[in-house]
Short mmCIF file of C-alpha atoms and ligand atoms in Angstrom, two decimals:
data_model
loop_
_atom_site.label_atom_id
_atom_site.label_comp_id
_atom_site.label_asym_id
_atom_site.label_seq_id
_atom_site.Cartn_x
_atom_site.Cartn_y
_atom_site.Cartn_z
CA MET A 1 3.37 11.50 0.51
CA ASN A 2 0.27 10.55 2.47
CA LYS A 3 -1.67 13.25 4.13
CA LYS A 4 -3.19 13.23 7.58
CA ALA A 5 -6.89 13.76 8.07
CA GLY A 6 -7.74 17.25 9.10
CA ASN A 7 -4.87 19.01 7.34
CA PHE A 8 -5.57 17.79 3.84
CA LYS A 9 -6.37 20.72 1.59
CA LYS A 10 -6.60 19.96 -2.09
CA GLU A 11 -8.74 21.62 -4.70
CA PRO A 12 -11.18 19.11 -6.22
CA LYS A 13 -9.90 20.18 -9.66
CA GLU A 14 -6.41 18.84 -8.88
CA PHE A 15 -7.67 15.40 -7.90
CA GLU A 16 -7.00 12.68 -10.43
CA TYR A 17 -9.80 10.16 -10.57
CA GLU A 18 -9.36 6.55 -11.58
CA PHE A 19 -12.11 4.28 -12.93
CA PHE A 20 -13.64 7.34 -14.67
CA GLY A 21 -14.49 8.96 -11.34
CA PRO A 22 -17.62 8.49 -9.19
CA THR A 23 -19.79 7.31 -12.11
CA GLY A 24 -17.22 4.70 -13.09
CA ALA A 25 -16.87 3.62 -9.46
CA LEU A 26 -20.64 3.14 -9.24
CA ALA A 27 -20.62 1.22 -12.52
CA VAL A 28 -17.82 -1.08 -11.30
CA PHE A 29 -19.70 -1.62 -8.04
CA LEU A 30 -22.82 -2.71 -9.95
CA LEU A 31 -20.87 -4.75 -12.49
CA THR A 32 -18.87 -6.67 -9.88
CA THR A 33 -22.09 -7.45 -8.01
CA VAL A 34 -23.81 -8.70 -11.17
CA VAL A 35 -20.80 -10.79 -12.25
CA LEU A 36 -20.26 -12.28 -8.79
CA PHE A 37 -23.83 -13.57 -8.58
CA GLY A 38 -24.19 -13.99 -12.35
CA LEU A 39 -21.41 -16.57 -12.49
CA TYR A 40 -23.26 -18.65 -9.94
CA PHE A 41 -26.65 -18.47 -11.64
CA GLY A 42 -25.26 -18.61 -15.16
CA CYS A 43 -23.00 -21.63 -14.71
CA ASN A 44 -24.23 -24.54 -12.62
CA GLU A 45 -25.72 -28.03 -12.87
CA ASN A 46 -28.60 -26.58 -14.94
CA GLY A 47 -26.17 -25.60 -17.70
CA CYS A 48 -23.07 -23.50 -18.28
CA PRO A 49 -24.37 -21.20 -19.66
CA ALA A 50 -27.79 -21.98 -18.21
CA TYR A 51 -30.85 -21.07 -20.28
CA PRO A 52 -32.23 -17.61 -19.40
CA GLN A 53 -35.55 -19.12 -18.22
CA LYS A 54 -33.64 -21.48 -15.91
CA ILE A 55 -31.59 -18.58 -14.57
CA LEU A 56 -34.70 -16.56 -13.82
CA SER A 57 -36.50 -19.43 -12.10
CA MET A 58 -33.35 -20.24 -10.13
CA ILE A 59 -33.03 -16.62 -8.99
CA TYR A 60 -36.70 -16.64 -8.05
CA ASP A 61 -36.32 -19.79 -5.91
CA ALA A 62 -32.84 -19.01 -4.56
CA LYS A 63 -32.14 -18.69 -0.86
CA PHE A 64 -29.59 -15.89 -1.03
CA ILE A 65 -28.89 -15.84 2.67
CA ASP A 66 -29.84 -17.67 5.85
CA VAL A 67 -28.94 -17.11 9.46
CA TYR A 68 -26.92 -20.31 9.77
CA SER A 69 -24.70 -19.54 6.77
CA PHE A 70 -24.14 -15.98 7.93
CA GLN A 71 -23.15 -17.25 11.37
CA LEU A 72 -20.90 -19.83 9.74
CA TYR A 73 -19.16 -17.07 7.77
CA LEU A 74 -18.76 -14.87 10.86
CA CYS A 75 -17.32 -17.87 12.77
CA TRP A 76 -14.87 -18.31 9.91
CA LEU A 77 -13.68 -14.72 10.21
CA GLY A 78 -13.60 -14.98 14.01
CA ALA A 79 -11.52 -18.17 13.89
CA LEU A 80 -9.00 -16.53 11.55
CA ILE A 81 -8.69 -13.47 13.76
CA LEU A 82 -8.21 -15.74 16.78
CA ALA A 83 -5.54 -17.68 14.88
CA TRP A 84 -3.79 -14.40 14.06
CA HIS A 85 -3.65 -13.61 17.79
CA VAL A 86 -2.79 -17.07 19.09
CA LEU A 87 -0.46 -18.66 16.56
CA PRO A 88 3.19 -17.65 16.70
CA GLY A 89 4.46 -15.40 13.92
CA GLU A 90 7.33 -13.10 13.12
CA TRP A 91 6.74 -9.34 13.48
CA VAL A 92 7.88 -7.65 10.29
CA LYS A 93 8.26 -3.99 9.42
CA GLY A 94 6.37 -2.58 6.43
CA THR A 95 7.67 0.00 3.96
CA PRO A 96 8.19 3.59 5.22
CA ILE A 97 4.90 5.45 5.60
CA ASP A 98 6.22 8.98 5.96
CA GLU A 99 9.20 11.13 5.15
CA LYS A 100 10.73 10.35 8.57
CA GLY A 101 10.87 6.69 7.57
CA SER A 102 8.43 5.39 10.20
CA ARG A 103 7.22 1.85 9.56
CA LEU A 104 4.30 -0.17 10.86
CA ASP A 105 4.72 -3.66 12.35
CA TYR A 106 2.84 -6.66 10.97
CA LYS A 107 2.47 -10.13 12.48
CA MET A 108 3.05 -12.76 9.83
CA ASN A 109 1.48 -16.13 10.59
CA GLY A 110 -0.73 -16.68 7.54
CA PHE A 111 1.00 -19.89 6.51
CA ALA A 112 0.60 -21.36 9.99
CA THR A 113 -3.07 -20.36 9.91
CA ALA A 114 -3.66 -22.01 6.52
CA SER A 115 -1.79 -25.15 7.63
CA LEU A 116 -3.99 -25.38 10.71
CA VAL A 117 -7.20 -24.89 8.69
CA LEU A 118 -6.18 -27.46 6.07
CA GLY A 119 -5.05 -29.91 8.76
CA VAL A 120 -8.36 -29.64 10.60
CA THR A 121 -10.32 -29.94 7.33
CA SER A 122 -8.36 -33.05 6.27
CA GLY A 123 -8.94 -34.65 9.69
CA PHE A 124 -12.63 -33.82 9.44
CA ILE A 125 -12.93 -35.39 5.97
CA TYR A 126 -10.90 -38.44 7.07
CA MET A 127 -13.18 -39.05 10.04
CA LYS A 128 -16.57 -38.12 8.59
CA GLY A 129 -16.03 -38.89 4.90
CA PRO A 130 -16.11 -36.54 1.88
CA GLU A 131 -19.90 -36.20 2.24
CA CYS A 132 -19.33 -33.93 5.24
CA MET A 133 -18.11 -31.13 2.94
CA GLU A 134 -21.68 -30.73 1.74
CA LEU A 135 -21.87 -28.36 4.70
CA ILE A 136 -19.85 -25.92 2.58
CA TRP A 137 -20.61 -26.60 -1.09
CA SER A 138 -24.36 -26.73 -0.60
CA ARG A 139 -24.19 -23.29 1.04
CA PHE A 140 -22.17 -21.67 -1.72
CA LEU A 141 -24.77 -18.97 -2.45
CA PRO A 142 -25.61 -17.93 1.14
CA LEU A 143 -21.91 -17.98 2.07
CA MET A 144 -21.14 -15.79 -0.94
CA THR A 145 -23.91 -13.37 0.01
CA SER A 146 -22.56 -13.31 3.59
CA ALA A 147 -19.05 -12.45 2.34
CA TYR A 148 -20.54 -9.80 0.07
CA ILE A 149 -22.49 -8.20 2.94
CA VAL A 150 -19.46 -8.25 5.25
CA SER A 151 -17.31 -6.63 2.57
CA ILE A 152 -19.86 -3.82 2.14
CA PHE A 153 -20.02 -3.28 5.92
CA LEU A 154 -16.25 -3.33 6.26
CA SER A 155 -15.79 -0.77 3.51
CA ILE A 156 -18.42 1.49 5.10
CA TYR A 157 -16.78 1.07 8.51
CA CYS A 158 -13.38 2.03 7.06
CA TYR A 159 -14.84 5.01 5.26
CA ILE A 160 -16.56 6.37 8.38
CA SER A 161 -13.65 5.67 10.70
CA SER A 162 -11.30 7.51 8.32
CA PHE A 163 -12.89 10.75 9.58
CA ILE A 164 -12.36 9.93 13.25
CA GLY A 165 -9.09 11.10 14.79
CA GLN A 166 -5.83 11.61 12.91
CA LYS A 167 -5.66 8.77 10.40
CA ARG A 168 -3.25 8.19 7.57
CA LEU A 169 -5.16 8.48 4.32
CA ALA A 170 -4.64 6.96 0.90
CA GLU A 171 -3.86 9.83 -1.42
CA GLY A 172 -6.01 8.37 -4.20
CA GLY A 173 -9.04 7.90 -1.94
CA ASN A 174 -9.44 11.45 -0.69
CA SER A 175 -11.42 13.17 -3.44
CA GLY A 176 -14.22 14.44 -1.23
CA ASN A 177 -16.81 12.45 -3.20
CA ILE A 178 -18.48 9.93 -0.89
CA VAL A 179 -19.18 7.25 -3.49
CA TYR A 180 -15.73 7.41 -5.03
CA ASP A 181 -13.82 7.49 -1.73
CA TRP A 182 -15.86 4.64 -0.29
CA PHE A 183 -15.26 2.61 -3.46
CA ILE A 184 -11.54 3.24 -3.82
CA GLY A 185 -10.70 3.36 -0.10
CA ARG A 186 -9.89 6.42 2.00
CA LEU A 187 -8.14 4.86 4.98
CA LEU A 188 -4.63 3.64 4.20
CA ASN A 189 -3.85 1.54 7.27
CA PRO A 190 -7.06 0.59 9.10
CA ARG A 191 -5.99 -0.91 12.40
CA ILE A 192 -7.45 -2.00 15.70
CA GLY A 193 -4.46 -1.85 18.02
CA ASN A 194 -1.72 -3.63 16.14
CA PHE A 195 -4.18 -5.76 14.14
CA ASP A 196 -3.98 -4.48 10.56
CA ILE A 197 -7.36 -5.08 8.92
CA LYS A 198 -6.12 -4.55 5.37
CA VAL A 199 -3.13 -6.88 5.48
CA PHE A 200 -5.22 -9.48 7.33
CA SER A 201 -7.97 -9.36 4.72
CA GLU A 202 -5.52 -9.41 1.79
CA LEU A 203 -4.32 -12.97 2.25
CA ARG A 204 -6.45 -14.90 4.71
CA PRO A 205 -10.27 -14.89 4.70
CA GLY A 206 -10.57 -15.00 0.90
CA LEU A 207 -7.55 -17.02 -0.11
CA ILE A 208 -7.92 -19.80 2.44
CA LEU A 209 -11.69 -19.98 1.86
CA TRP A 210 -11.00 -20.36 -1.87
CA VAL A 211 -9.03 -23.56 -1.15
CA LEU A 212 -11.69 -24.80 1.26
CA LEU A 213 -14.36 -24.34 -1.42
CA ASP A 214 -12.17 -26.17 -3.94
CA ILE A 215 -11.77 -29.06 -1.50
CA ALA A 216 -15.52 -29.09 -0.92
CA PHE A 217 -16.17 -29.31 -4.68
CA ALA A 218 -13.54 -32.05 -5.08
CA CYS A 219 -15.37 -33.99 -2.34
CA ARG A 220 -18.63 -33.43 -4.16
CA GLN A 221 -17.15 -34.85 -7.36
CA TYR A 222 -15.74 -37.80 -5.40
CA VAL A 223 -19.21 -38.61 -4.11
CA LEU A 224 -20.90 -38.12 -7.50
CA LEU A 225 -18.34 -40.33 -9.27
CA ASN A 226 -18.68 -43.03 -6.60
CA GLY A 227 -15.24 -42.74 -5.10
CA ARG A 228 -12.86 -41.07 -7.53
CA ILE A 229 -11.81 -37.61 -8.59
CA THR A 230 -10.65 -36.73 -12.09
CA ASP A 231 -7.10 -35.73 -13.04
CA SER A 232 -8.45 -32.31 -14.06
CA MET A 233 -9.88 -31.75 -10.57
CA VAL A 234 -6.56 -32.81 -9.02
CA LEU A 235 -4.71 -30.27 -11.17
CA VAL A 236 -7.09 -27.43 -10.30
CA LEU A 237 -6.97 -28.29 -6.60
CA VAL A 238 -3.18 -28.57 -6.51
CA PHE A 239 -2.59 -25.38 -8.54
CA HIS A 240 -4.99 -23.26 -6.53
CA SER A 241 -3.73 -24.60 -3.19
CA TRP A 242 -0.17 -24.08 -4.31
CA TYR A 243 -0.88 -20.45 -5.28
CA VAL A 244 -2.55 -19.75 -1.97
CA LEU A 245 0.01 -21.53 0.21
CA ASP A 246 2.82 -19.88 -1.71
CA SER A 247 1.29 -16.42 -1.18
CA LEU A 248 1.01 -17.17 2.52
CA PHE A 249 4.50 -18.66 2.76
CA TYR A 250 5.89 -15.46 1.24
CA GLU A 251 3.38 -13.34 3.12
CA ASN A 252 5.95 -10.58 3.78
CA ALA A 253 5.94 -9.81 0.05
CA VAL A 254 2.44 -8.37 0.37
CA LEU A 255 3.90 -5.42 2.28
CA THR A 256 5.52 -3.99 -0.86
CA THR A 257 2.48 -4.42 -3.12
CA MET A 258 0.40 -1.49 -4.31
CA ASP A 259 -2.61 -2.69 -2.31
CA VAL A 260 -0.72 -2.23 0.93
CA THR A 261 1.59 0.71 0.19
CA THR A 262 -0.78 2.91 -1.80
CA ASP A 263 -4.45 1.86 -1.87
CA GLY A 264 -6.93 2.52 0.89
CA LEU A 265 -9.26 -0.18 2.17
CA GLY A 266 -12.50 0.53 0.33
CA TYR A 267 -15.15 -1.47 -1.50
CA MET A 268 -12.68 -2.45 -4.22
CA LEU A 269 -10.27 -4.26 -1.90
CA CYS A 270 -12.90 -5.47 0.58
CA LEU A 271 -15.02 -7.10 -2.09
CA GLY A 272 -11.97 -8.43 -3.93
CA ASN A 273 -10.40 -9.96 -0.86
CA LEU A 274 -13.48 -11.30 0.90
CA ALA A 275 -15.95 -12.27 -1.82
CA TRP A 276 -14.54 -12.06 -5.34
CA VAL A 277 -11.43 -14.21 -4.83
CA PRO A 278 -13.01 -17.21 -3.06
CA PHE A 279 -16.28 -17.27 -4.97
CA THR A 280 -15.09 -16.57 -8.53
CA TYR A 281 -11.48 -17.81 -8.64
CA GLY A 282 -12.59 -21.35 -7.78
CA LEU A 283 -15.10 -21.51 -10.65
CA GLN A 284 -13.12 -24.26 -12.40
CA ALA A 285 -13.42 -26.58 -9.36
CA ARG A 286 -17.13 -25.85 -9.05
CA TYR A 287 -17.62 -26.53 -12.78
CA LEU A 288 -15.68 -29.81 -12.61
CA SER A 289 -17.80 -30.92 -9.66
CA PHE A 290 -20.87 -31.12 -11.93
CA HIS A 291 -19.05 -31.55 -15.27
CA PRO A 292 -16.14 -33.99 -14.72
CA VAL A 293 -13.34 -33.99 -17.31
CA ASP A 294 -10.68 -36.69 -17.76
CA LEU A 295 -7.60 -35.16 -19.36
CA GLY A 296 -5.21 -38.08 -19.87
CA ILE A 297 -1.45 -38.03 -19.35
CA PRO A 298 -0.19 -35.87 -22.30
CA CYS A 299 -2.60 -32.98 -21.55
CA THR A 300 -1.88 -33.23 -17.84
CA ILE A 301 1.89 -32.97 -18.45
CA ALA A 302 1.47 -30.01 -20.82
CA ILE A 303 -0.67 -28.13 -18.29
CA ILE A 304 1.78 -28.87 -15.45
CA PHE A 305 4.59 -27.48 -17.60
CA LEU A 306 2.64 -24.27 -18.19
CA GLN A 307 1.97 -23.91 -14.47
CA LEU A 308 5.65 -24.42 -13.60
CA LEU A 309 6.78 -21.86 -16.16
CA GLY A 310 4.27 -19.30 -14.90
CA TYR A 311 5.22 -19.93 -11.30
CA TYR A 312 8.94 -19.65 -12.01
CA ILE A 313 8.46 -16.18 -13.52
CA PHE A 314 5.88 -15.01 -10.96
CA ARG A 315 7.72 -16.10 -7.83
CA GLY A 316 11.19 -15.19 -9.11
CA THR A 317 10.09 -11.61 -9.85
CA ASN A 318 8.11 -10.97 -6.68
CA SER A 319 10.79 -12.42 -4.39
CA GLN A 320 13.55 -10.52 -6.15
CA LYS A 321 11.81 -7.16 -5.78
CA ASN A 322 10.86 -7.86 -2.20
CA MET A 323 14.43 -8.81 -1.32
CA PHE A 324 15.80 -5.77 -3.15
CA ARG A 325 13.46 -3.42 -1.28
CA ASN A 326 13.92 -4.98 2.17
CA ASN A 327 17.45 -6.37 2.16
CA PRO A 328 19.44 -4.98 -0.79
CA THR A 329 22.72 -6.44 0.47
CA ASP A 330 21.43 -10.02 0.23
CA PRO A 331 23.68 -12.09 -2.11
CA SER A 332 20.70 -12.89 -4.36
CA VAL A 333 20.20 -9.22 -5.32
CA LYS A 334 23.34 -7.27 -4.38
CA ASN A 335 24.95 -7.68 -7.83
CA LEU A 336 21.88 -6.68 -9.82
CA LYS A 337 22.13 -3.39 -11.72
CA TYR A 338 19.83 -0.59 -10.58
CA MET A 339 19.31 3.08 -11.20
CA GLU A 340 19.31 5.80 -8.57
CA THR A 341 16.34 8.17 -8.44
CA LYS A 342 15.95 11.69 -7.08
CA ARG A 343 13.34 10.29 -4.71
CA GLY A 344 16.04 8.24 -3.01
CA THR A 345 14.68 4.76 -3.84
CA LYS A 346 16.48 2.58 -6.36
CA LEU A 347 14.89 0.89 -9.36
CA LEU A 348 16.11 -2.47 -10.61
CA ILE A 349 17.06 -2.53 -14.28
CA ASP A 350 18.45 -6.04 -14.19
CA GLY A 351 17.20 -9.52 -13.32
CA TRP A 352 13.46 -10.07 -13.73
CA TYR A 353 12.66 -6.35 -13.59
CA GLY A 354 15.13 -5.79 -16.41
CA LYS A 355 13.09 -7.99 -18.78
CA SER A 356 9.84 -6.06 -18.49
CA ARG A 357 8.33 -3.63 -16.01
CA HIS A 358 5.82 -6.19 -14.76
CA ILE A 359 6.97 -9.60 -15.84
CA ASN A 360 5.41 -10.94 -12.62
CA TYR A 361 2.00 -10.20 -14.19
CA PHE A 362 2.92 -12.35 -17.20
CA GLY A 363 3.87 -15.29 -14.96
CA ASP A 364 0.63 -14.89 -13.05
CA TRP A 365 -1.36 -14.89 -16.29
CA LEU A 366 0.35 -18.06 -17.57
CA MET A 367 -0.73 -19.74 -14.36
CA ALA A 368 -4.27 -18.49 -14.97
CA TRP A 369 -4.28 -20.48 -18.24
CA ALA A 370 -2.98 -23.58 -16.44
CA TRP A 371 -5.90 -23.32 -14.00
CA CYS A 372 -8.54 -22.99 -16.72
CA LEU A 373 -7.34 -25.46 -19.35
CA PRO A 374 -8.16 -28.52 -17.15
CA VAL A 375 -11.89 -27.81 -17.63
CA GLY A 376 -11.54 -28.68 -21.33
CA PHE A 377 -13.49 -26.92 -24.05
CA GLY A 378 -17.08 -27.77 -23.13
CA SER A 379 -17.84 -24.22 -21.97
CA ALA A 380 -16.17 -20.81 -22.22
CA ILE A 381 -17.51 -19.59 -18.87
CA PRO A 382 -14.92 -21.36 -16.66
CA TYR A 383 -12.31 -19.39 -18.68
CA PHE A 384 -13.71 -16.28 -17.09
CA TYR A 385 -10.64 -16.07 -14.86
CA VAL A 386 -8.17 -15.84 -17.76
CA ALA A 387 -10.14 -13.05 -19.44
CA TYR A 388 -10.90 -11.14 -16.26
CA PHE A 389 -7.31 -11.46 -15.06
CA ALA A 390 -5.91 -10.08 -18.34
CA VAL A 391 -8.13 -7.01 -17.93
CA LEU A 392 -7.20 -6.68 -14.25
CA LEU A 393 -3.46 -6.92 -14.92
CA ILE A 394 -3.48 -4.46 -17.82
CA HIS A 395 -5.53 -2.02 -15.78
CA ARG A 396 -3.30 -2.59 -12.75
CA TYR A 397 -0.25 -2.03 -14.89
CA GLY A 398 -1.68 1.34 -15.97
CA ARG A 399 -2.42 2.36 -12.37
CA ASP A 400 1.00 1.36 -11.13
CA ASP A 401 2.74 3.04 -14.05
CA HIS A 402 0.83 6.23 -13.37
CA LYS A 403 1.62 6.09 -9.66
CA CYS A 404 5.28 5.42 -10.32
CA HIS A 405 5.33 8.33 -12.74
CA GLN A 406 3.98 10.58 -10.02
CA LYS A 407 6.45 9.15 -7.49
CA TYR A 408 9.58 9.19 -9.64
CA GLY A 409 8.81 11.90 -12.22
CA GLU A 410 11.47 12.19 -14.95
CA ASP A 411 13.37 9.22 -13.47
CA TRP A 412 10.42 6.98 -14.34
CA ASN A 413 10.65 8.08 -18.00
CA LYS A 414 14.36 7.20 -17.96
CA TYR A 415 13.56 3.84 -16.40
CA CYS A 416 10.93 3.14 -19.07
CA GLN A 417 13.50 3.88 -21.75
CA ILE A 418 15.89 1.34 -20.22
CA VAL A 419 13.24 -1.30 -19.52
CA LYS A 420 11.10 -0.93 -22.62
CA TYR A 421 8.45 -3.62 -22.34
CA ARG A 422 5.43 -3.29 -20.09
CA ILE A 423 4.44 -6.87 -19.28
CA ILE A 424 5.46 -9.41 -21.94
CA PRO A 425 9.06 -9.03 -23.21
CA TYR A 426 9.22 -8.22 -26.95
CA VAL A 427 5.40 -8.29 -27.21
CA TYR A 428 3.77 -5.72 -24.93
P1 NDP B 501 4.60 -5.24 -8.09
O1 NDP B 501 4.84 -6.25 -7.03
O2 NDP B 501 5.41 -5.34 -9.33
O3 NDP B 501 4.80 -3.84 -7.38
C1 NDP B 501 4.85 -2.61 -8.07
C2 NDP B 501 5.75 -1.70 -7.28
O4 NDP B 501 7.08 -2.20 -7.33
C3 NDP B 501 5.85 -0.30 -7.87
O5 NDP B 501 4.79 0.53 -7.44
C4 NDP B 501 7.17 0.16 -7.32
O6 NDP B 501 6.97 0.59 -5.97
C5 NDP B 501 8.01 -1.11 -7.30
N1 NDP B 501 8.82 -1.22 -8.50
C6 NDP B 501 8.44 -1.05 -9.80
N2 NDP B 501 9.47 -1.24 -10.62
C7 NDP B 501 10.52 -1.53 -9.84
C8 NDP B 501 11.88 -1.80 -10.10
N3 NDP B 501 12.36 -1.80 -11.34
N4 NDP B 501 12.71 -2.05 -9.07
C9 NDP B 501 12.23 -2.06 -7.80
N5 NDP B 501 10.96 -1.78 -7.49
C10 NDP B 501 10.11 -1.53 -8.49
O7 NDP B 501 3.09 -5.24 -8.55
P2 NDP B 501 1.74 -5.47 -7.77
O8 NDP B 501 1.81 -4.98 -6.38
O9 NDP B 501 0.67 -4.91 -8.66
O10 NDP B 501 1.55 -7.09 -7.79
C11 NDP B 501 2.24 -8.02 -6.96
C12 NDP B 501 1.89 -9.46 -7.39
O11 NDP B 501 0.54 -9.74 -7.08
C13 NDP B 501 2.04 -9.70 -8.89
O12 NDP B 501 2.71 -10.92 -9.13
C14 NDP B 501 0.64 -9.79 -9.41
O13 NDP B 501 0.57 -10.67 -10.53
C15 NDP B 501 -0.09 -10.33 -8.20
N6 NDP B 501 -1.49 -9.93 -8.20
C16 NDP B 501 -2.42 -10.94 -8.17
C17 NDP B 501 -3.75 -10.62 -8.16
C18 NDP B 501 -4.76 -11.70 -8.15
O14 NDP B 501 -5.95 -11.37 -8.04
N7 NDP B 501 -4.38 -12.97 -8.26
C19 NDP B 501 -4.22 -9.20 -8.14
C20 NDP B 501 -3.15 -8.26 -8.19
C21 NDP B 501 -1.84 -8.61 -8.20
P3 NDP B 501 8.12 1.36 -5.11
O15 NDP B 501 9.12 1.90 -6.08
O16 NDP B 501 7.38 2.40 -4.37
O17 NDP B 501 8.71 0.30 -4.22
#
């Protein structure tokens, strides 16, 4: 149950920290900052990995931020907010937020927004030529710094505003320790009117920018290779765009994810959504823009197969749970076996969720491999995503399991006995 500000009384001793508490939170803050910028300086046209002396001289000469890039980034956010207001979209109810069953309304027009952005970008490239995307790829560093700064400001804004008025708080972000609560997120549903800042930032500014950056790097490769792009770049571009457009097409599914139902909007989500996703997830496209790889047909087919398998598992699981939670009488889920819980919510023990407790994570991870393999084996750094994502998913599994244990108590133990595997059936 979420508590309201002002009436929350909990002894600090009772509070269960994640990430090893405030010290861990600070460490993750520093580590994410170093990795975000480190990937840029450590893997670029000077080498991947670049020599330490090169890295140092590059850092010394780097223009981390400039007014134009910062304005460009703010215009980007402004345009997306405007699109949220102007473009038509269905109003959808989120999951219950209190014991009375109240729900918040969310406007869902992310797919329309992405279609508009990609349409305008394609028209721009068609008219001006691929060279025009230099506007974006040449400003990678200052745009990344801009996104980083905005994410810090947003998390501070959310933290401060969580103390003003009666706000719904995230249970896990209310320890009383400033650093920890700012990092993990104190405010559960930050809103300005009916504009939900958290749900907006989850799927739009970062995800759509990720595709735009990929397109910019594909254009850069096209120019460098005198009018062609490699099959590997095509795969990366198609897979990433597919993932993003799919997430936006099924935007409603975000409302049942842990980020929306449980976590507050703090540094962790702000940085992840605004800076980490667009500027690290597209590393393969950036790498291929200065290190082209031609895969050939057999490798291309094998990688496509891996992507399709991952997608089938990922999408099947997420859609099934979303349908089961929001419309349990739908023919696609009404015959699936489930178990009743004392809490009142049902848990699927059949279908995808009967195979493992988070088989969606496995599908997602298979896709991560399909995105990295196109870069070949010239450098391990573009495989960063596969390694990072494995750590993220295992950690996320632990957090969700813990939260579900708190939510469902003994019923969760029973569920774990029925559905034995955590992520990969018969393996883990
Ligand atoms: P889930 O979508 O699996 O949601 C977990 C929640 O589902 C639980 O807290 C519980 O909430 C409910 N649930 C658990 N078991 C069952 C069951 N048997 N039957 C019905 N409901 C159940 O996980 P996430 O929110 O972590 O992830 C969603 C997707 O996002 C995943 O595919 C993941 O791979 C992807 N993802 C991608 C990231 C990226 O950076 N690319 C980062 C993080 C996630 P309740 O019971 O309260 O409804």
